[in-house]
Short mmCIF file of C-alpha atoms in Angstrom, two decimals:
data_model
loop_
_atom_site.label_atom_id
_atom_site.label_comp_id
_atom_site.label_asym_id
_atom_site.label_seq_id
_atom_site.Cartn_x
_atom_site.Cartn_y
_atom_site.Cartn_z
CA MET A 1 -2.70 67.61 -124.77
CA ARG A 2 -3.01 64.36 -122.74
CA VAL A 3 -0.35 63.49 -120.13
CA GLN A 4 1.66 61.25 -122.62
CA GLU A 5 1.93 64.22 -125.10
CA CYS A 6 2.95 66.44 -122.23
CA LEU A 7 5.63 63.94 -121.50
CA LYS A 8 7.04 63.71 -124.87
CA PHE A 9 6.88 67.25 -125.16
CA PHE A 10 9.04 67.66 -121.94
CA ASP A 11 11.11 64.55 -122.43
CA CYS A 12 10.28 63.76 -118.67
CA GLY A 13 8.70 61.29 -116.52
CA LYS A 14 5.45 61.29 -115.19
CA SER A 15 6.53 61.50 -111.85
CA LYS A 16 8.56 64.59 -112.77
CA PHE A 17 6.02 66.31 -114.48
CA TYR A 18 3.27 65.88 -111.86
CA SER A 19 5.75 67.28 -109.24
CA TRP A 20 5.68 70.09 -111.04
CA LEU A 21 1.69 70.59 -110.34
CA ASN A 22 2.17 69.42 -106.82
CA PRO A 23 2.62 72.66 -104.42
CA LYS A 24 4.29 70.59 -101.68
CA SER A 25 6.76 69.34 -104.17
CA LYS A 26 10.41 70.95 -104.02
CA TYR A 27 10.00 70.68 -107.76
CA HIS A 28 6.69 72.76 -107.91
CA ALA A 29 6.60 74.96 -110.91
CA ALA A 30 4.47 78.09 -110.12
CA GLY A 31 2.22 79.14 -112.83
CA PHE A 32 2.12 75.55 -114.46
CA PRO A 33 -0.70 74.99 -116.51
CA ARG A 34 -3.73 73.49 -114.41
CA PRO A 35 -5.27 70.19 -116.33
CA ILE A 36 -8.67 70.56 -117.66
CA TYR A 37 -11.22 67.73 -117.41
CA LEU A 38 -13.58 67.49 -120.16
CA ASN A 39 -17.32 66.85 -119.50
CA GLY A 40 -16.62 66.00 -115.77
CA GLY A 41 -14.24 63.11 -116.90
CA ARG A 42 -11.18 61.95 -115.11
CA VAL A 43 -8.96 62.13 -117.93
CA PRO A 44 -6.69 65.30 -117.57
CA TYR A 45 -6.00 67.39 -120.59
CA TRP A 46 -3.80 70.44 -121.07
CA ARG A 47 -4.17 73.22 -123.57
CA ARG A 48 -1.15 73.22 -125.91
CA SER A 49 -1.03 76.78 -126.07
CA GLU A 50 -0.96 77.18 -122.28
CA ILE A 51 1.75 74.61 -122.22
CA ILE A 52 3.58 76.56 -124.84
CA GLY A 53 2.86 80.01 -123.35
CA TRP A 54 4.35 78.78 -120.11
CA VAL A 55 7.69 77.60 -121.85
CA ASP A 56 8.18 80.86 -123.49
CA MET A 57 7.89 82.56 -120.52
CA GLN A 58 10.40 80.32 -118.90
CA ARG A 59 12.44 81.80 -121.69
CA HIS A 60 11.78 85.02 -121.40
CA PRO A 61 10.61 85.67 -117.63
CA ASN A 62 10.74 89.56 -117.84
CA ASN A 63 8.12 89.48 -120.30
CA ALA A 64 5.47 87.74 -118.33
CA SER A 65 3.67 90.89 -116.93
CA MET A 66 3.44 92.27 -120.39
CA THR A 67 1.30 89.24 -121.64
CA GLY A 68 -0.65 88.39 -118.32
CA LEU A 69 0.76 85.04 -118.06
CA PRO A 70 1.69 83.42 -115.19
CA THR A 71 5.50 82.42 -114.73
CA GLY A 72 7.29 79.62 -112.80
CA ARG A 73 10.16 77.57 -113.00
CA ILE A 74 10.87 74.06 -114.45
#
């Protein structure tokens, strides 16, 4: 997923979205999937499965240890 797809998925702005990735932000979301860069490019992408897995863990944080997926907060 590109940034614009993620923004639509979460219905949020770019600043809020990137604050989830920034460890110095008070809105930092621990465990939020990190972007990947294809072929050493500059355009960040996120794996849809990781985004959905992270959202599921926010809904059911007690199951995180069973799946091995990271948890965080929105």
